[in-house]
Tab-separated table of C-alpha atoms in Angstrom:
chain	number	residue	atom	x	y	z
A	140	MET	CA	16.110	-23.179	-5.658
A	141	ARG	CA	13.455	-21.600	-7.879
A	142	LYS	CA	10.555	-20.191	-5.916
A	143	PRO	CA	7.005	-20.661	-7.264
A	144	LYS	CA	5.118	-17.730	-8.735
A	145	ILE	CA	2.353	-16.486	-6.432
A	146	ALA	CA	-0.871	-14.523	-6.768
A	147	VAL	CA	-2.657	-12.813	-3.908
A	148	VAL	CA	-6.423	-12.346	-3.828
A	149	GLY	CA	-7.378	-9.887	-1.104
A	150	ALA	CA	-5.166	-6.863	-0.526
A	151	GLY	CA	-5.819	-6.351	3.166
A	152	LYS	CA	-3.208	-6.416	5.910
A	153	VAL	CA	-2.335	-10.106	5.714
A	154	GLY	CA	-2.469	-10.429	1.936
A	155	SER	CA	-0.399	-7.305	1.388
A	156	ALA	CA	2.209	-8.356	3.932
A	157	LEU	CA	2.470	-11.856	2.433
A	158	ALA	CA	2.914	-10.491	-1.091
A	159	LEU	CA	5.633	-8.063	-0.026
A	160	LEU	CA	7.497	-10.423	2.315
A	161	LEU	CA	7.442	-13.419	-0.021
A	162	ASN	CA	8.602	-11.284	-2.904
A	163	GLN	CA	11.540	-10.197	-0.749
A	164	GLN	CA	12.319	-13.902	-0.313
A	165	GLY	CA	12.437	-14.508	-4.054
A	166	TYR	CA	8.845	-15.499	-4.824
A	167	PRO	CA	7.752	-13.834	-8.097
A	168	VAL	CA	4.344	-12.202	-7.791
A	169	ASN	CA	2.038	-12.645	-10.791
A	170	GLY	CA	-0.418	-10.029	-9.593
A	171	VAL	CA	-2.678	-8.773	-6.827
A	172	ALA	CA	-6.473	-8.845	-6.907
A	173	SER	CA	-8.924	-7.158	-4.580
A	174	ARG	CA	-12.516	-5.993	-4.553
A	175	SER	CA	-11.064	-2.476	-4.398
A	176	ILE	CA	-8.696	-1.581	-7.237
A	177	THR	CA	-7.214	1.084	-4.966
A	178	SER	CA	-6.198	-1.528	-2.399
A	179	ALA	CA	-4.842	-3.881	-5.047
A	180	SER	CA	-2.892	-1.087	-6.753
A	181	ARG	CA	-1.358	0.076	-3.484
A	182	VAL	CA	0.479	-3.244	-3.142
A	183	ALA	CA	0.911	-4.025	-6.844
A	184	GLU	CA	2.694	-0.729	-7.503
A	185	GLN	CA	5.303	-1.568	-4.872
A	186	LEU	CA	5.913	-4.894	-6.619
A	187	ASN	CA	5.565	-3.560	-10.190
A	188	VAL	CA	2.930	-6.210	-10.998
A	189	PRO	CA	-0.661	-6.075	-12.328
A	190	ALA	CA	-3.559	-5.090	-10.086
A	191	THR	CA	-7.119	-6.154	-10.823
A	192	THR	CA	-10.605	-6.604	-9.419
A	193	LYS	CA	-10.930	-9.880	-11.366
A	194	PRO	CA	-8.950	-12.532	-9.462
A	195	ALA	CA	-8.851	-15.150	-12.248
A	196	GLU	CA	-6.749	-12.741	-14.310
A	197	VAL	CA	-3.811	-13.117	-11.918
A	198	THR	CA	-4.414	-16.583	-10.439
A	199	ALA	CA	-4.347	-18.440	-13.767
A	200	GLY	CA	-0.670	-17.669	-14.286
A	201	ALA	CA	0.430	-18.468	-10.729
A	202	GLU	CA	1.648	-21.689	-9.166
A	203	VAL	CA	0.523	-20.685	-5.670
A	204	VAL	CA	-2.598	-18.680	-4.849
A	205	PHE	CA	-3.279	-16.994	-1.538
A	206	ILE	CA	-6.920	-16.097	-0.887
A	207	THR	CA	-6.699	-13.588	1.960
A	208	THR	CA	-10.186	-12.132	1.805
A	209	PRO	CA	-12.482	-11.847	4.857
A	210	ASP	CA	-13.528	-15.293	6.099
A	211	ARG	CA	-17.167	-14.872	5.101
A	212	VAL	CA	-16.366	-14.643	1.364
A	213	ILE	CA	-13.448	-17.106	0.979
A	214	ALA	CA	-15.605	-19.926	-0.403
A	215	GLN	CA	-17.510	-17.558	-2.693
A	216	VAL	CA	-14.291	-16.056	-4.103
A	217	ALA	CA	-12.771	-19.508	-4.648
A	218	ALA	CA	-15.897	-20.678	-6.477
A	219	GLU	CA	-15.896	-17.589	-8.719
A	220	ILE	CA	-12.227	-18.075	-9.617
A	221	GLU	CA	-12.874	-21.729	-10.451
A	222	GLU	CA	-15.867	-20.840	-12.637
A	223	ARG	CA	-13.703	-18.385	-14.601
A	224	GLY	CA	-10.878	-20.877	-15.160
A	225	GLY	CA	-8.523	-19.263	-12.684
A	226	PHE	CA	-7.283	-22.502	-11.130
A	227	LYS	CA	-5.231	-25.220	-12.821
A	228	PRO	CA	-3.891	-28.726	-12.104
A	229	ASN	CA	-1.069	-28.986	-9.528
A	230	GLN	CA	-1.592	-25.420	-8.374
A	231	VAL	CA	-1.691	-24.911	-4.594
A	232	VAL	CA	-4.443	-22.688	-3.242
A	233	PHE	CA	-4.119	-21.426	0.339
A	234	HIS	CA	-6.450	-19.411	2.492
A	235	THR	CA	-5.276	-17.714	5.675
A	236	SER	CA	-8.329	-18.084	7.922
A	237	GLY	CA	-7.794	-19.433	11.414
A	238	ALA	CA	-11.392	-20.522	11.899
A	239	HIS	CA	-12.048	-22.399	8.643
A	240	ALA	CA	-10.634	-25.589	7.172
A	241	ALA	CA	-9.017	-25.961	3.747
A	242	ASP	CA	-12.402	-26.969	2.315
A	243	GLU	CA	-13.266	-23.256	2.114
A	244	VAL	CA	-11.143	-23.190	-1.058
A	245	GLY	CA	-12.220	-26.697	-2.012
A	246	ALA	CA	-13.641	-25.402	-5.306
A	247	ALA	CA	-10.038	-25.292	-6.544
A	248	ARG	CA	-9.906	-29.096	-6.400
A	249	ARG	CA	-12.395	-29.309	-9.277
A	250	SER	CA	-9.652	-27.897	-11.489
A	251	GLY	CA	-7.018	-30.287	-10.174
A	252	ALA	CA	-5.485	-27.831	-7.702
A	253	LEU	CA	-4.608	-28.589	-4.086
A	254	ALA	CA	-6.342	-26.845	-1.176
A	255	ALA	CA	-4.796	-25.917	2.170
A	256	SER	CA	-4.995	-23.377	4.972
A	257	LEU	CA	-2.002	-21.449	6.276
A	258	HIS	CA	-2.923	-19.307	9.264
A	259	PRO	CA	-0.467	-16.946	10.981
A	260	LEU	CA	-0.970	-17.043	14.749
A	261	GLN	CA	-0.500	-13.304	15.036
A	262	SER	CA	-2.454	-10.053	15.111
A	263	PHE	CA	-1.961	-7.220	12.637
A	264	ALA	CA	-2.856	-3.592	13.228
A	265	ASP	CA	-1.723	-2.527	9.737
A	266	VAL	CA	0.441	-3.726	6.831
A	267	LYS	CA	3.646	-2.354	8.350
A	268	MET	CA	3.005	-4.120	11.657
A	269	ALA	CA	2.024	-7.289	9.797
A	270	MET	CA	5.372	-7.301	8.005
A	271	GLU	CA	7.162	-6.783	11.306
A	272	ASN	CA	5.151	-9.389	13.218
A	273	LEU	CA	4.999	-12.261	10.710
A	274	PRO	CA	8.683	-13.273	10.985
A	275	GLY	CA	9.035	-15.351	14.142
A	276	SER	CA	5.325	-16.153	14.301
A	277	TYR	CA	3.812	-19.636	14.369
A	278	PHE	CA	1.566	-20.807	11.541
A	279	ALA	CA	-1.116	-23.509	11.698
A	280	LEU	CA	-1.145	-25.683	8.568
A	281	GLU	CA	-3.990	-27.914	7.402
A	282	GLY	CA	-5.269	-29.340	4.144
A	283	ASP	CA	-4.284	-31.652	1.300
A	284	GLN	CA	-1.197	-33.638	2.285
A	285	GLU	CA	0.607	-32.911	-0.983
A	286	ALA	CA	0.357	-29.155	-0.303
A	287	LEU	CA	1.775	-29.203	3.233
A	288	PRO	CA	5.520	-29.478	2.375
A	289	LEU	CA	5.194	-26.294	0.316
A	290	ALA	CA	3.306	-24.649	3.184
A	291	GLU	CA	6.172	-25.558	5.536
A	292	GLN	CA	8.717	-24.094	3.121
A	293	ILE	CA	6.757	-20.857	2.779
A	294	VAL	CA	6.619	-20.501	6.560
A	295	LYS	CA	10.378	-21.094	6.831
A	296	ASP	CA	10.997	-18.475	4.159
A	297	LEU	CA	8.868	-16.043	6.161
A	298	GLY	CA	11.050	-16.689	9.204
A	299	GLY	CA	8.232	-18.458	11.025
A	300	LYS	CA	7.543	-21.819	12.624
A	301	SER	CA	4.707	-24.188	11.790
A	302	PHE	CA	2.581	-26.979	13.189
A	303	PHE	CA	-0.134	-29.176	11.704
A	304	ILE	CA	-3.753	-29.186	12.814
A	305	ALA	CA	-6.771	-31.309	11.900
A	306	ALA	CA	-9.680	-29.628	10.130
A	307	LYS	CA	-12.064	-30.551	12.950
A	308	ASP	CA	-9.875	-28.690	15.466
A	309	LYS	CA	-9.794	-25.351	13.638
A	310	PRO	CA	-12.718	-23.729	15.552
A	311	LEU	CA	-11.243	-24.507	18.976
A	312	TYR	CA	-7.761	-23.519	17.790
A	313	HIS	CA	-9.127	-20.177	16.639
A	314	ALA	CA	-11.138	-19.650	19.826
A	315	ALA	CA	-7.952	-20.054	21.882
A	316	ALA	CA	-6.194	-17.519	19.668
A	317	CYS	CA	-9.067	-15.081	20.199
A	318	ILE	CA	-8.775	-15.501	23.959
A	319	ALA	CA	-5.018	-14.870	23.921
A	320	SER	CA	-5.202	-11.857	21.610
A	321	ASN	CA	-8.640	-10.285	21.245
A	322	TYR	CA	-9.764	-10.859	24.801
A	323	LEU	CA	-6.464	-9.529	26.128
A	324	VAL	CA	-7.380	-6.280	24.386
A	325	SER	CA	-10.795	-6.396	26.067
A	326	LEU	CA	-9.197	-7.047	29.464
A	327	MET	CA	-6.906	-4.046	29.045
A	328	HIS	CA	-9.924	-1.950	28.055
A	329	PHE	CA	-11.668	-3.238	31.186
A	330	ALA	CA	-8.712	-2.449	33.466
A	331	THR	CA	-7.917	0.987	32.038
A	332	GLY	CA	-11.593	1.908	32.297
A	333	LEU	CA	-11.512	1.170	36.025
A	334	TYR	CA	-8.478	3.434	36.471
A	335	SER	CA	-10.359	6.226	34.702
A	336	ARG	CA	-12.840	6.187	37.583
A	337	PHE	CA	-10.245	7.799	39.845
A	338	GLY	CA	-8.934	10.372	37.415
A	339	LEU	CA	-6.500	8.739	34.999
A	340	THR	CA	-7.072	8.872	31.257
A	341	ARG	CA	-6.994	5.540	29.414
A	342	GLU	CA	-3.594	6.511	28.031
A	343	GLU	CA	-2.241	7.228	31.519
A	344	ALA	CA	-3.814	4.033	32.851
A	345	PHE	CA	-2.233	1.956	30.108
A	346	ALA	CA	1.164	3.549	30.726
A	347	ALA	CA	0.853	2.616	34.412
A	348	LEU	CA	-0.376	-0.941	33.788
A	349	TYR	CA	1.819	-1.844	30.828
A	350	PRO	CA	4.986	-2.622	32.842
A	351	LEU	CA	2.860	-4.984	34.972
A	352	VAL	CA	1.471	-6.686	31.858
A	353	ARG	CA	4.922	-6.936	30.308
A	354	GLY	CA	6.320	-8.417	33.532
A	355	THR	CA	3.481	-10.928	33.704
A	356	ILE	CA	4.032	-12.043	30.098
A	357	ASN	CA	7.732	-12.413	30.859
A	358	ASN	CA	6.926	-14.533	33.924
A	359	ILE	CA	4.611	-16.748	31.863
A	360	SER	CA	7.313	-17.219	29.234
A	361	GLN	CA	9.771	-18.299	31.936
A	362	VAL	CA	7.675	-20.590	34.135
A	363	GLY	CA	4.350	-21.198	32.343
A	364	PRO	CA	0.821	-19.863	32.998
A	365	ALA	CA	-0.049	-21.623	36.257
A	366	SER	CA	3.297	-21.036	37.960
A	367	ALA	CA	3.233	-17.361	36.938
A	368	LEU	CA	-0.015	-16.706	38.835
A	369	THR	CA	0.304	-14.201	41.678
A	370	GLY	CA	-2.173	-12.049	43.590
A	371	PRO	CA	-5.022	-12.569	46.045
A	372	VAL	CA	-6.517	-15.683	44.416
A	373	ALA	CA	-3.121	-17.391	44.364
A	374	ARG	CA	-2.731	-16.490	48.071
A	375	GLY	CA	-6.257	-17.524	49.030
A	376	ASP	CA	-6.871	-13.952	50.258
A	377	GLY	CA	-10.658	-13.895	50.587
A	378	PRO	CA	-10.975	-10.557	52.459
A	379	THR	CA	-9.118	-8.686	49.695
A	380	LEU	CA	-11.349	-10.229	47.036
A	381	ALA	CA	-14.455	-9.361	49.051
A	382	GLY	CA	-13.216	-5.774	49.134
A	383	HIS	CA	-12.841	-5.790	45.362
A	384	LEU	CA	-16.417	-6.976	44.943
A	385	GLU	CA	-17.706	-4.309	47.306
A	386	ALA	CA	-15.978	-1.667	45.181
A	387	PHE	CA	-17.568	-3.107	42.029
A	388	LYS	CA	-20.996	-2.210	43.374
A	389	GLU	CA	-20.141	1.353	42.352
A	390	VAL	CA	-19.010	0.251	38.879
A	391	GLY	CA	-21.712	-1.959	37.444
A	392	GLU	CA	-23.228	-5.430	37.486
A	393	GLU	CA	-21.763	-6.477	34.121
A	394	GLU	CA	-18.239	-5.534	35.177
A	395	ARG	CA	-18.607	-7.253	38.547
A	396	ASP	CA	-19.930	-10.436	36.929
A	397	LEU	CA	-17.009	-10.472	34.498
A	398	TYR	CA	-14.562	-10.031	37.374
A	399	CYS	CA	-16.219	-12.922	39.213
A	400	LYS	CA	-16.208	-15.248	36.208
A	401	LEU	CA	-12.516	-14.558	35.697
A	402	GLY	CA	-11.951	-15.081	39.408
A	403	LEU	CA	-13.697	-18.450	39.395
A	404	TYR	CA	-11.479	-19.648	36.561
A	405	THR	CA	-8.405	-18.271	38.336
A	406	VAL	CA	-9.245	-20.359	41.400
A	407	LYS	CA	-8.714	-23.446	39.246
A	408	VAL	CA	-5.337	-22.095	38.148
A	409	ALA	CA	-4.331	-21.474	41.763
A	410	VAL	CA	-5.257	-25.053	42.670
A	411	GLU	CA	-3.161	-26.274	39.737
A	412	LYS	CA	-0.265	-24.137	40.949
A	413	GLY	CA	-0.647	-25.666	44.400
A	414	THR	CA	-0.761	-22.457	46.425
A	415	ILE	CA	-4.286	-23.070	47.718
A	416	ASN	CA	-5.937	-26.315	48.772
A	417	ALA	CA	-9.436	-27.627	48.064
A	418	GLU	CA	-10.918	-26.040	51.198
A	419	GLU	CA	-9.447	-22.629	50.387
A	420	ALA	CA	-10.630	-22.946	46.805
A	421	LYS	CA	-14.160	-23.643	47.996
A	422	LYS	CA	-14.151	-20.483	50.123
A	423	LEU	CA	-12.988	-18.353	47.201
A	424	GLU	CA	-15.561	-19.935	44.898
A	425	GLY	CA	-18.189	-19.026	47.468
A	426	ILE	CA	-17.086	-15.390	47.428
A	427	PHE	CA	-17.147	-15.133	43.640
A	428	GLY	CA	-20.207	-17.322	43.150
A	429	GLY	CA	-22.181	-15.507	45.794
A	430	ALA	CA	-21.545	-12.165	44.110
A	431	VAL	CA	-22.596	-13.508	40.690
A	432	ASN	CA	-25.867	-14.812	42.134
A	433	GLU	CA	-26.794	-11.671	44.071
């Protein structure tokens, strides 16, 4: 089956990875555009296609356009392409933002193109990691109904899985992704910083904690989040938690408050798991809540 010709606007990690991976799957690339000609050329040279700082030059000859710029300029870039005649009827224009709906590229509709969002539920440290992580990832699809079958096919060709989401649900969807990814990074920064207080470097602390994190993720994958909960909250062990909070007096109020807020949420998880009852939960909430209000 003939694959549609694509153009990529935005030569960052996601855009570069999409251009390279889709080309490997038989999608011809019409060109790569970016604000920086250096970034565009870096990818375009690997594909032997044009690089430009003027997106309409490469989008006009494509059947599918990916706008993979930073979220804050997606709508502006789409409007500029439309003004310069870079969109055409029956073209499909995707953006890859998790937070924004397809309407961010809605300017393309004025030229008869379809608008949709195709967001990879994945994090990317660099282009190489993006290419490694995209296959097997889930993608959230949203936008014009006529564009969604093509979006599904693209995801399949990338080796991923997809699901549909309503435009109104994009902010909450993205918030959950931030919690699972970005805030996990913050939690590891939090934990390794505590270990540094008794002599370990962050690198040593991470090496010590990583097997625990990996084991926890494995447990979650096997039995689900609530059932995977272990530790003092799951046991209703108030004295141990009180000891933790005493130690946090030497760390800082912000860190102690964060620990308490996480603890209060974890009490709810323990109740859901069924390892503590309502009375035990109330006692633990009193320990955490009392520390927050001190």
